[in-house]
Tab-separated table of C-alpha atoms and ligand atoms in Angstrom:
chain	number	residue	atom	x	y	z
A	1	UNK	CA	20.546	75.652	93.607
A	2	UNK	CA	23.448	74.971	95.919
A	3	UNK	CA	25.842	78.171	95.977
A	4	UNK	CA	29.631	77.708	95.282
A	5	UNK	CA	31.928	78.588	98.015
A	6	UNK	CA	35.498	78.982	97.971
A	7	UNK	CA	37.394	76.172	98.250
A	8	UNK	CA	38.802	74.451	101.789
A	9	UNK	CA	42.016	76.233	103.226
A	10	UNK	CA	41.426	79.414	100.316
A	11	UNK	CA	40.242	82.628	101.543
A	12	UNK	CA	38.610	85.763	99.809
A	13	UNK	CA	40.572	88.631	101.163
A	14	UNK	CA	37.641	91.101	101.143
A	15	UNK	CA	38.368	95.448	101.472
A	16	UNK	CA	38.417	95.038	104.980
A	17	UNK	CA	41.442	93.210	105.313
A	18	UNK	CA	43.015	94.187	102.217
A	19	UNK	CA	43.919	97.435	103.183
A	20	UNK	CA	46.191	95.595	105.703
A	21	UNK	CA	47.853	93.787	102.960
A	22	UNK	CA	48.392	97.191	101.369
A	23	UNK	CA	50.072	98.375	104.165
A	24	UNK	CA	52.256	95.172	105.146
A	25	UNK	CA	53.337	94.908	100.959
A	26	UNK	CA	54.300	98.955	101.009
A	27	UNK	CA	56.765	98.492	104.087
A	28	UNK	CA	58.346	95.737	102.416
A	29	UNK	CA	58.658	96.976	99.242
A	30	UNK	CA	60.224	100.325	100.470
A	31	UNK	CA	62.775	98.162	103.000
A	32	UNK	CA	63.288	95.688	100.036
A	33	UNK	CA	64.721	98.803	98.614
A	34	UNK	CA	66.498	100.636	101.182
A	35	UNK	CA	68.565	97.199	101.551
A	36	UNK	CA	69.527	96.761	97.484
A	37	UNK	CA	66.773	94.054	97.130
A	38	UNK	CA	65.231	93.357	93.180
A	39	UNK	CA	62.019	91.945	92.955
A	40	UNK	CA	61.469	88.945	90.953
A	41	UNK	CA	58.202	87.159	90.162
A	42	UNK	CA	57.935	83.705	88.831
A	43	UNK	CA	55.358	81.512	87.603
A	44	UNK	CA	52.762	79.918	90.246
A	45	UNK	CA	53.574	76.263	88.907
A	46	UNK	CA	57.096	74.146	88.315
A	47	UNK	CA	58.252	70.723	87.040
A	48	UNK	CA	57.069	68.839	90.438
A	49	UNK	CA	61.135	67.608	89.720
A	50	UNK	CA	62.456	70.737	90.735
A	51	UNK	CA	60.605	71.179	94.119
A	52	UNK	CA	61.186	67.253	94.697
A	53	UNK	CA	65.016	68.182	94.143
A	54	UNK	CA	65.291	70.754	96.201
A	55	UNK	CA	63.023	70.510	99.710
A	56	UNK	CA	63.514	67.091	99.520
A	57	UNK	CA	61.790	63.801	98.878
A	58	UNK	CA	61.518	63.168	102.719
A	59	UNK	CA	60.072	65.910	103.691
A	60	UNK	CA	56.153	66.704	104.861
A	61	UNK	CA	55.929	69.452	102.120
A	62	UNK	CA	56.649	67.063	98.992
A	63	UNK	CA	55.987	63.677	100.744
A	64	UNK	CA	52.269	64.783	101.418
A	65	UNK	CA	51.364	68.095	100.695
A	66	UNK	CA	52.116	69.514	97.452
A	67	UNK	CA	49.140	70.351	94.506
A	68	UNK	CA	51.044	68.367	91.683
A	69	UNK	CA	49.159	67.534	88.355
A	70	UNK	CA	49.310	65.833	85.344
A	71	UNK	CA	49.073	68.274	82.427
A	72	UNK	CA	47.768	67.082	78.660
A	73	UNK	CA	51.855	66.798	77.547
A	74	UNK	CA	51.886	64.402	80.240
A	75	UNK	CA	54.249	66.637	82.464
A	76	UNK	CA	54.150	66.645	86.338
A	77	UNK	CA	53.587	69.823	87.416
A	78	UNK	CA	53.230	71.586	91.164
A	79	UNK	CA	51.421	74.519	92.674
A	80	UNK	CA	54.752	76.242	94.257
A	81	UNK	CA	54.406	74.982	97.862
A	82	UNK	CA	57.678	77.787	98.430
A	83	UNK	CA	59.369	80.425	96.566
A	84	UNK	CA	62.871	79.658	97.115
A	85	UNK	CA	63.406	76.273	94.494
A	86	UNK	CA	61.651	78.816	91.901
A	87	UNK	CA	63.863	81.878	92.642
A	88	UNK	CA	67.104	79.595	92.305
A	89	UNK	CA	65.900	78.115	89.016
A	90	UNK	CA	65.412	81.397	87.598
A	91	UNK	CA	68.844	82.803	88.753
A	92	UNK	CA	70.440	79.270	86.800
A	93	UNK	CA	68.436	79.740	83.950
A	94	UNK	CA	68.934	83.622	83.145
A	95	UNK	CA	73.034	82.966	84.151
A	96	UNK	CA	72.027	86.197	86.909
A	97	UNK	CA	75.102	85.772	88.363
A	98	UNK	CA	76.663	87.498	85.459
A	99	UNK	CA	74.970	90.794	86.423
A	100	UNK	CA	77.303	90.846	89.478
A	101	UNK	CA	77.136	89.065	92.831
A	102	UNK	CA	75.409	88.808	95.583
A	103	UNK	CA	72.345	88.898	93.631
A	104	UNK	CA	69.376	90.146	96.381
A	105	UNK	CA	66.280	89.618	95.070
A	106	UNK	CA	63.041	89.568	96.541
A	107	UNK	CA	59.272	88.173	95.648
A	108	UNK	CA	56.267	87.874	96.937
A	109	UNK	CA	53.351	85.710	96.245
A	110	UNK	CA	50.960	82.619	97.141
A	111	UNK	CA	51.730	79.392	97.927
A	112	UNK	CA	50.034	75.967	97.649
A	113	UNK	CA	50.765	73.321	100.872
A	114	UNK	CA	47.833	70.869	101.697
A	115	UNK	CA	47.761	71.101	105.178
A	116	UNK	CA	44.685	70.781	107.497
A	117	UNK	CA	43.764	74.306	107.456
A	118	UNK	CA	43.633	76.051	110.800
A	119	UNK	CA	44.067	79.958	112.231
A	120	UNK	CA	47.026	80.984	110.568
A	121	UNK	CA	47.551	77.432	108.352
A	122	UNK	CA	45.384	78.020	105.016
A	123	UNK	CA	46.340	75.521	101.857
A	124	UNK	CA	46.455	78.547	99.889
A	125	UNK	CA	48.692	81.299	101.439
A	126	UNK	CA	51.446	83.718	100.733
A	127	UNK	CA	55.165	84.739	101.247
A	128	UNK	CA	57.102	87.382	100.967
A	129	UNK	CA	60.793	86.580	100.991
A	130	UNK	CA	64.680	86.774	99.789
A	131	UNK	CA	67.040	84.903	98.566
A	132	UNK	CA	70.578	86.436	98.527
A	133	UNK	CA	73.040	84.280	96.083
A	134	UNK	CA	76.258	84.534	95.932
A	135	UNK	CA	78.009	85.527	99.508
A	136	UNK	CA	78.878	83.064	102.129
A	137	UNK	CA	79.805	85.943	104.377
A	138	UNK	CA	78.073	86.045	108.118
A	139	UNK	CA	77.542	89.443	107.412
A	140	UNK	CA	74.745	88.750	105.126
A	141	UNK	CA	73.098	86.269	107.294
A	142	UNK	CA	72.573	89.133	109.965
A	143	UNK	CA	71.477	91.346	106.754
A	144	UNK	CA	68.378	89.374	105.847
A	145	UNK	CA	67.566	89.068	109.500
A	146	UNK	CA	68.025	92.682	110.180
A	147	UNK	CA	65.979	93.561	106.977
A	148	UNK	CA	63.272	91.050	108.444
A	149	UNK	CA	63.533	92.985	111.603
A	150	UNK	CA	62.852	96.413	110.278
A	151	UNK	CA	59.540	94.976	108.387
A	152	UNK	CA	58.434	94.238	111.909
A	153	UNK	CA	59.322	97.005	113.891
A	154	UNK	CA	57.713	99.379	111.296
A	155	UNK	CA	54.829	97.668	111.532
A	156	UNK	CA	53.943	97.641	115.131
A	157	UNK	CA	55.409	94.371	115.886
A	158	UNK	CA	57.146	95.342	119.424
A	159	UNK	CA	58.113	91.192	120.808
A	160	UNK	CA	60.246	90.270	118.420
A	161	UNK	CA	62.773	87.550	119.644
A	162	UNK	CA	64.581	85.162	116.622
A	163	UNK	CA	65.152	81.696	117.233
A	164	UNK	CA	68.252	81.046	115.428
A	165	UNK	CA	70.917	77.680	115.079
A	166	UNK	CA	73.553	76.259	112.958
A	167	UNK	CA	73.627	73.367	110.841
A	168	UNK	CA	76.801	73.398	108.964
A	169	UNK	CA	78.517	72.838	106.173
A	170	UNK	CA	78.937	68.829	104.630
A	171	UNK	CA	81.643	68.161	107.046
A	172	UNK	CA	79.493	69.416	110.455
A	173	UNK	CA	76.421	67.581	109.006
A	174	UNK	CA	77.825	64.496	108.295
A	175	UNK	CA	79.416	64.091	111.822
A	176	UNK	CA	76.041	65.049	112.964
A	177	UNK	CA	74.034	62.826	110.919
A	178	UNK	CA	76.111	59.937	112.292
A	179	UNK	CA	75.627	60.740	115.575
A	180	UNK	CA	71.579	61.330	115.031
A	181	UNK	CA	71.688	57.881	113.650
A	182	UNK	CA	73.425	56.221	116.653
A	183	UNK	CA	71.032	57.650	118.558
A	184	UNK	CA	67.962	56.858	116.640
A	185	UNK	CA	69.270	53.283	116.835
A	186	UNK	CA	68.167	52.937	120.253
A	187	UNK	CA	65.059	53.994	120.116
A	188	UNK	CA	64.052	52.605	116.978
A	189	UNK	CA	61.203	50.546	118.115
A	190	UNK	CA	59.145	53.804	119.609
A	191	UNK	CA	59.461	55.345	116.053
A	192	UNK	CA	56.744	55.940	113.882
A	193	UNK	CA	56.933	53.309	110.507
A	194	UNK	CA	57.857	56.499	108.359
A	195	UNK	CA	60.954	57.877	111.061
A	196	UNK	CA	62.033	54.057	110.917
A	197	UNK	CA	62.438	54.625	107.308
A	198	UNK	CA	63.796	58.226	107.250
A	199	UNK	CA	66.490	56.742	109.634
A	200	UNK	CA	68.805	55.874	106.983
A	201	UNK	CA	67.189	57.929	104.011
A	202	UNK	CA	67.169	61.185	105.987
A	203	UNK	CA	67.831	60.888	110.143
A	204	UNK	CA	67.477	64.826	110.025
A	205	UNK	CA	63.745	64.735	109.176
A	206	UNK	CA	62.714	62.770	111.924
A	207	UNK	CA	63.523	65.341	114.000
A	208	UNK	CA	60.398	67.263	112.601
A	209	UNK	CA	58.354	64.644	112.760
A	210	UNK	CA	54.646	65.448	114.438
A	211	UNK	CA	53.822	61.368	115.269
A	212	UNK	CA	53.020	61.950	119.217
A	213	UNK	CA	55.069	58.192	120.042
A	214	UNK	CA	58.305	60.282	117.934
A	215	UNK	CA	57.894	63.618	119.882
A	216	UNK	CA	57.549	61.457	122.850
A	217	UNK	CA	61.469	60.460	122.145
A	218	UNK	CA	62.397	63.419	120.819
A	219	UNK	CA	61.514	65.998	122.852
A	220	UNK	CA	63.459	67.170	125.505
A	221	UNK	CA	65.483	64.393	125.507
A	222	UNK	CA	69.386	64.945	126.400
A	223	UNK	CA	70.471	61.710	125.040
A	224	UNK	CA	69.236	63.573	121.262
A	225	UNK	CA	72.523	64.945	119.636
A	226	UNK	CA	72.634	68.420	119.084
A	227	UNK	CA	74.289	70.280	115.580
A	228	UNK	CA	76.181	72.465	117.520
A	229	UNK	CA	78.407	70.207	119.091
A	230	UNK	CA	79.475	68.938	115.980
A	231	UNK	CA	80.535	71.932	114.106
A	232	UNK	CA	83.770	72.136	112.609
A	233	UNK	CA	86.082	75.028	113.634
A	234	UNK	CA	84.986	76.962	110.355
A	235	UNK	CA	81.070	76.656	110.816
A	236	UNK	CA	81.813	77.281	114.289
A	237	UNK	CA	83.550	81.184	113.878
A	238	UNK	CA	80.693	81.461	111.073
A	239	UNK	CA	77.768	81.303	113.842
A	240	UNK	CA	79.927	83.222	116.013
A	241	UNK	CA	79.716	86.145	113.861
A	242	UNK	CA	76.500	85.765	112.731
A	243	UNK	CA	75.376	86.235	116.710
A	244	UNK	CA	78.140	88.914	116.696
A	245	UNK	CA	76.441	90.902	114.117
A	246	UNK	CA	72.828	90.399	115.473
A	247	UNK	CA	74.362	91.720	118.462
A	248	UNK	CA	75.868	94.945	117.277
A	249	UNK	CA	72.685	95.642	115.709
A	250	UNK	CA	70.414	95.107	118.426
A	251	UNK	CA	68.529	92.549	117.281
A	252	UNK	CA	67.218	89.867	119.598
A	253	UNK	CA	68.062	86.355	119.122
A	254	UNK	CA	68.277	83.417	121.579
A	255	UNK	CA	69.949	80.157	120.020
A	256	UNK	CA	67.817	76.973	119.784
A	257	UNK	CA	69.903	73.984	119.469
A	258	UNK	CA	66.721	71.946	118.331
A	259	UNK	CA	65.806	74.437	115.602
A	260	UNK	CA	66.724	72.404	111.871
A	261	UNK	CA	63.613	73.834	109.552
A	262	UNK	CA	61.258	71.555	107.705
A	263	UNK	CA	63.076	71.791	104.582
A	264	UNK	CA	66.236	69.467	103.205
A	265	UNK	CA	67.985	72.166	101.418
A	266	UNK	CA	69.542	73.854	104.457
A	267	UNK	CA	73.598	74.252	105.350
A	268	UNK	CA	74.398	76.866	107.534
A	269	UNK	CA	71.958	79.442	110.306
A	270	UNK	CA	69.138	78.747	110.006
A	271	UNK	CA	66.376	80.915	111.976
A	272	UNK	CA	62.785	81.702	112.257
A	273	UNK	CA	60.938	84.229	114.211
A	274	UNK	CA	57.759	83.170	116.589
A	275	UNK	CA	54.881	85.446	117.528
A	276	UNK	CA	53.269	84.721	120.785
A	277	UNK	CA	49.432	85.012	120.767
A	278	UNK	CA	48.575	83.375	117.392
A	279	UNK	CA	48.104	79.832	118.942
A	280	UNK	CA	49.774	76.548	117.372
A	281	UNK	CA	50.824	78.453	114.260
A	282	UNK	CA	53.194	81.018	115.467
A	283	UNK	CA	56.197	81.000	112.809
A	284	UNK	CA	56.200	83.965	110.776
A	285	UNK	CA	58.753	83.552	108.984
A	286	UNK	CA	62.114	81.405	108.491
A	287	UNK	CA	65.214	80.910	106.797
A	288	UNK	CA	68.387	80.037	106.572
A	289	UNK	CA	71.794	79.451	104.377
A	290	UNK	CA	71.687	76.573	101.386
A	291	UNK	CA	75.278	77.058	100.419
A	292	UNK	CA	74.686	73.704	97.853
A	293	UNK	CA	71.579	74.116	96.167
A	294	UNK	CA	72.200	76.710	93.752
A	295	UNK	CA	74.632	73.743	92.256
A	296	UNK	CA	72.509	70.982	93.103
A	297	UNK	CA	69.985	72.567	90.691
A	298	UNK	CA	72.333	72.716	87.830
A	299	UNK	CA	73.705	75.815	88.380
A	300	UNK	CA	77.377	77.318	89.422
A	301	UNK	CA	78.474	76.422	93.102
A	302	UNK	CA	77.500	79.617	95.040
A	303	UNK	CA	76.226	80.216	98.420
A	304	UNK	CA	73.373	81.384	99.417
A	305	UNK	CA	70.856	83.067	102.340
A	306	UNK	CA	67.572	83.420	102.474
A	307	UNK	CA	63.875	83.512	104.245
A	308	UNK	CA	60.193	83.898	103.674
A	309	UNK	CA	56.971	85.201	105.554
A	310	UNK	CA	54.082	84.262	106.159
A	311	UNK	CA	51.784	87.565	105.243
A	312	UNK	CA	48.500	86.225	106.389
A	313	UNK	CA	50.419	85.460	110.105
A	314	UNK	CA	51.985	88.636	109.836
A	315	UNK	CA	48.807	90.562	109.286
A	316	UNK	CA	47.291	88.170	112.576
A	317	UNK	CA	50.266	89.712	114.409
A	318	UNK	CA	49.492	93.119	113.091
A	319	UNK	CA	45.877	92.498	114.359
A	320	UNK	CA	46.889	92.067	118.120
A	321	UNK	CA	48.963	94.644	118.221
A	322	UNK	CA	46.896	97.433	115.986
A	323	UNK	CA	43.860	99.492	117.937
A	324	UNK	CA	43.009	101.626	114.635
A	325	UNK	CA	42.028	99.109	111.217
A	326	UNK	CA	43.538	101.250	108.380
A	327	UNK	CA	40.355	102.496	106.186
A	328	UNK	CA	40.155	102.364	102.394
A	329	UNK	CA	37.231	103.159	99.525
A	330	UNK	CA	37.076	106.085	101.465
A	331	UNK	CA	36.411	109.418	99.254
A	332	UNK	CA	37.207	113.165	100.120
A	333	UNK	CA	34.360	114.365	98.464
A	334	UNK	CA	30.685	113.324	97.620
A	335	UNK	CA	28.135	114.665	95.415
A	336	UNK	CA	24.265	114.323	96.280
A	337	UNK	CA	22.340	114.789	93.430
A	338	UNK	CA	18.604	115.658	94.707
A	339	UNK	CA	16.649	116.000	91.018
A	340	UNK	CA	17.171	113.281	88.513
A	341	UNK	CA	17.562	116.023	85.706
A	342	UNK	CA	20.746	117.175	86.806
A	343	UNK	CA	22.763	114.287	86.617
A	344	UNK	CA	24.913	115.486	83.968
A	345	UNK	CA	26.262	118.196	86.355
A	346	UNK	CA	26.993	115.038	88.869
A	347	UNK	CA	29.359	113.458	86.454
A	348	UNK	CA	30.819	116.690	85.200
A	349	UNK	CA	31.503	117.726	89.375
A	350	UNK	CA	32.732	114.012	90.183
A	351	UNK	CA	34.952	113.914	87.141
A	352	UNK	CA	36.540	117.746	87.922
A	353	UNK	CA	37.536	116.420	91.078
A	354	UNK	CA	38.943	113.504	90.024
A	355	UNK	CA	41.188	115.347	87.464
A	356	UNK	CA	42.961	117.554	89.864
A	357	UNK	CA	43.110	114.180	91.942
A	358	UNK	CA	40.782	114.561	94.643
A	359	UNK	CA	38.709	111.178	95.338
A	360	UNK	CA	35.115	111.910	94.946
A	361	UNK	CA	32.132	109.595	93.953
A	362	UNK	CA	28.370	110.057	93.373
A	363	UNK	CA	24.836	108.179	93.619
A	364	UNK	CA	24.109	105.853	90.677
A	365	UNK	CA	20.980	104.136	92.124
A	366	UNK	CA	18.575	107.324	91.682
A	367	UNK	CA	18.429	107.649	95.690
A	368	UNK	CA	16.479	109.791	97.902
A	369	UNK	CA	18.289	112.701	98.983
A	370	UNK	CA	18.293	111.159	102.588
A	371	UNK	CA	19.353	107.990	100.827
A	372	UNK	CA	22.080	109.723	99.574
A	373	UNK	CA	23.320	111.924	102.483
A	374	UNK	CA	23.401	108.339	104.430
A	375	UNK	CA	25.661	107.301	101.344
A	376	UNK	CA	27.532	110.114	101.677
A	377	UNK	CA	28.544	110.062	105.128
A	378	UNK	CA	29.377	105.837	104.597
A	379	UNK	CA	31.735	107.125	102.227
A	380	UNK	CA	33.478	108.707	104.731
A	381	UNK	CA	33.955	111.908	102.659
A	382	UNK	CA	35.108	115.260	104.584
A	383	UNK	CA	32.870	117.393	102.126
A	384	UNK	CA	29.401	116.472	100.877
A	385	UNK	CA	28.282	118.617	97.772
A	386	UNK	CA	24.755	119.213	97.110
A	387	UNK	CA	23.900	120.399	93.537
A	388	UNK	CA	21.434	123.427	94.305
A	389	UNK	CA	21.041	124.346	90.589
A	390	UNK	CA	21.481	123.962	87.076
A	391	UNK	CA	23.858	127.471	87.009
A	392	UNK	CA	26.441	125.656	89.057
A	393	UNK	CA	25.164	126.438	92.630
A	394	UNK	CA	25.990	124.367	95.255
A	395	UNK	CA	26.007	123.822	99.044
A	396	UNK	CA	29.064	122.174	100.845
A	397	UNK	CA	28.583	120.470	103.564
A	398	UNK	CA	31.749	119.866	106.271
A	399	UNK	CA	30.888	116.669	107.595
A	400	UNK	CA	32.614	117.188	110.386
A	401	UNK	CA	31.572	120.433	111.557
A	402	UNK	CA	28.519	120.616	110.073
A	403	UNK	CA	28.780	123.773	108.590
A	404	UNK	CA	27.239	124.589	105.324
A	405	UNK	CA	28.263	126.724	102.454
A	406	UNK	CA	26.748	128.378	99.183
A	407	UNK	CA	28.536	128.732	96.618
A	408	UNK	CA	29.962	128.640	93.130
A	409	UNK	CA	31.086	124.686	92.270
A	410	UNK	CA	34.206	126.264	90.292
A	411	UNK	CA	34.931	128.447	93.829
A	412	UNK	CA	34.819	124.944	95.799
A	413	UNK	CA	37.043	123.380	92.685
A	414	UNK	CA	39.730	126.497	93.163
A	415	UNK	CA	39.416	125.787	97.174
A	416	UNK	CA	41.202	122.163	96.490
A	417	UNK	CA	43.049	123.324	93.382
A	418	UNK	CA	45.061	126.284	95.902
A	419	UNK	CA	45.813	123.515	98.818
A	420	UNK	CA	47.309	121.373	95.799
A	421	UNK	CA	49.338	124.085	94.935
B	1	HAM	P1	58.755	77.849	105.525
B	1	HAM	O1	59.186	77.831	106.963
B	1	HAM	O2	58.245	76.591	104.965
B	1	HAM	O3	60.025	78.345	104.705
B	1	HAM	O4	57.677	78.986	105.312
B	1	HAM	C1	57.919	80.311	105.718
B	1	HAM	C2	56.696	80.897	106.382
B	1	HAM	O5	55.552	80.738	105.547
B	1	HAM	C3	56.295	80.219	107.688
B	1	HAM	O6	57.063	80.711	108.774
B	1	HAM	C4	54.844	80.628	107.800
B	1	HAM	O7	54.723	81.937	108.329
B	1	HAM	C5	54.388	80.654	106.345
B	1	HAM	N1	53.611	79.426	106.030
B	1	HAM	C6	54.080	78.220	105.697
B	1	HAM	N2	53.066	77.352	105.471
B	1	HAM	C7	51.914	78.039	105.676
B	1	HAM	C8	50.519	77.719	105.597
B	1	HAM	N3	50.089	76.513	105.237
B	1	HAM	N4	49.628	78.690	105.869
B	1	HAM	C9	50.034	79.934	106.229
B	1	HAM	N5	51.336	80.300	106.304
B	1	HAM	C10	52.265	79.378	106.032
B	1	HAM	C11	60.030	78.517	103.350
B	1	HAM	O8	59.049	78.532	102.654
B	1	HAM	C12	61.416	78.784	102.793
B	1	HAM	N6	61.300	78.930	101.330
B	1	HAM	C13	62.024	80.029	103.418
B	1	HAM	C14	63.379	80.352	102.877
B	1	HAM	C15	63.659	81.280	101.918
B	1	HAM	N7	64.507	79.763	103.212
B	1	HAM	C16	65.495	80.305	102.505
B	1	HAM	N8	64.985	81.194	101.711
């Protein structure tokens, strides 16, 4: 019979890897902290209407690659392709602004996009991120960055170098959205049938458009209008002291005029972050300000900043940078159990340890006593003990030296219990 495999673009993370995971999702739970961050967790699936709403109809992530379904009360519902629509429905819904503002919350999470999988492009993935609601100061744009920054640094992650722009407010996107059209007027006919379309639905998403005949217009092109030269005076000063702040705090930024994120909800910075060496799929994370949509969704009209990351990129990063793989399942004590009959003093010694919280495991599979020495030194364990006798005689063996002891199993007990002390 044919086995069953897991499905296209979903991955088992196996012990190897997971102990990076553990690592990555304890540095950002300890920065989430040290910068005032809550977590939140939300369900895995949404009304398809509120991710529709918010990323936008035009855009690659609803137009063609979310997981919706049909449920039996004949609702639409959607695999969260993102975490931010369901973080902002939450805030509306539980009225969190009236536990103070900005609320800073945090998640983490996977995500559904169907997307031709790839390295570092799975159609099952995850995110951590932040969404702060409730400030439009600059100073929290250069927070979340910052906080992003820290993540990487204490990680390993040495080239770190933020791509960041400014889209504006209504008034700047509006004047730029006229001018994108103008220009998109004369080159209409090399557009792809969808860009001809998004021309007067949505001119900004044809700037993200992958159709080799658009890029061939688009890129690199001086005649293509650029957001920052239509910023009004306000949006303006805003960037200013977002690259201000960045500045003061040393962290590296170079502005990309072309940078406008694959998602419609955006207003003011936006920003992502690029790792060199993992190929076509090098955005780790990205962001940016979406001053409207906590309103747009119903709620009060507050600002807000945000971004997410991509952990399995991350932990691709992590790889080219890391010499030493973090171990796990690895045990500080094993006990080899050479006659069958005293397996009761196995369980008693393994559980002992355990108590005064030393790791320590055993054989279950009746094994040879070679068998279980080889088992023993898999396990990685800095002390082997071999049960001599049924009067609690044992030998301890210091894997790394070697050496071996005789001696009373409560003396080797006390041994641990004084360096706990
Ligand atoms: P995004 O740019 O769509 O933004 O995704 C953020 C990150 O998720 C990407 O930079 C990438 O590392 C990772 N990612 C996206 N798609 C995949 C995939 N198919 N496979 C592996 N990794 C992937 C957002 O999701 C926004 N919600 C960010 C945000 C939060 N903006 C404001 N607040």
């Amino acid at each position: 019979m044919e086995s069953i495999k897991a499905i296209k673009g979903t991955y088992d993370i196996l012990p190897d890897e997971v102990v990076y995971w553990q690592r990555v999702e304890a540095v950002v739970r300890e920065t989430m902290g040290v910068y005032g961050y809550s977590e939140i967790r939300t369900p895995i699936f949404e009304n398809t209407g509120l991710f529709a709403r918010s990323i936008g109809e035009d855009t690659d992530i609803v137009g063609k690659e979310m997981y919706s379904f049909t449920d039996m009360g004949s609702r639409s519902l959607t695999l969260r392709p993102e975490g931010t629509a369901s973080v902002v429905r939450a805030f509306i819904e539980h009225h969190l602004d009236q536990k103070g503002l900005p609320q800073k919350l945090w998640y983490q999470g996977a995500m559904f996009r169907q997307e031709r999988p790839q390295k570092g492009r799975q159609r099952q993935f995850h995110q951590f991120g932040l969404e702060a609601v409730g400030s439009d100061s600059p100073l929290i744009d250069v927070e979340v960055m910052k906080l992003f920054d820290d993540i990487a640094a204490k990680l390993g992650l040495d080239d770190r170098v933020y791509s960041i722009n400014c889209l504006g407010g209504d008034e700047s996107r509006g004047a730029f959205r006229k001018a994108l059209t103008a220009f998109l007027d004369t080159v209409e006919d090399r557009l792809c049938d969808d860009c001809r379309r998004r021309k007067s639905t949505n001119p900004l998403r044809v700037l993200d458009c992958k159709v080799p005949s658009c890029r061939e217009v688009l890129d690199d092109n001086p005649a293509l209008p650029k957001t920052i030269d239509h910023l009004t005076e306000e949006d303006t000063s805003h960037f200013e002291q977002v690259k201000a702040g960045l500045y003061r705090l040393g962290v590296a930024y170079e502005v990309d005029v072309s940078l406008v994120r694959g998602l419609d909800y955006y207003t003011g910075t936006v920003f992502e972050m690029k790792y060199t060496g993992l190929g076509a799929q090098s955005a780790i994370m990205g962001g940016g300000r979406y001053d409207r949509l906590v309103g747009q969704l119903g709620g009060p009209n507050l600002p807000a900043v945000g971004f997410a990351c991509g952990i399995e990129r991350l932990i691709l990063a992590l790889k080219t940078v890391e010499t030493n793989p973090p171990a796990d399942g690895r045990v500080e004590v094993f006990i080899v159990n050479p006659d069958l009959t005293l397996e009761d003093k196995a369980l008693a010694y393994v559980h002992a340890l355990r108590e005064i919280g030393i790791s320590a495991d055993m054989d279950y599979l009746a094994r040879s006593m070679k068998a279980q020495m080889k088992a023993a030194a898999k396990s990685g364990a800095g002390n082997v003990v071999i049960i001599e006798s049924e009067d609690g005689l044992v030998s301890v063996k210091n894997m790394a030296t070697s050496d071996q002891q005789t001696m009373q199993f409560e003396i080797f007990l006390k041994t641990f219990e004084k360096e706990l002390i």
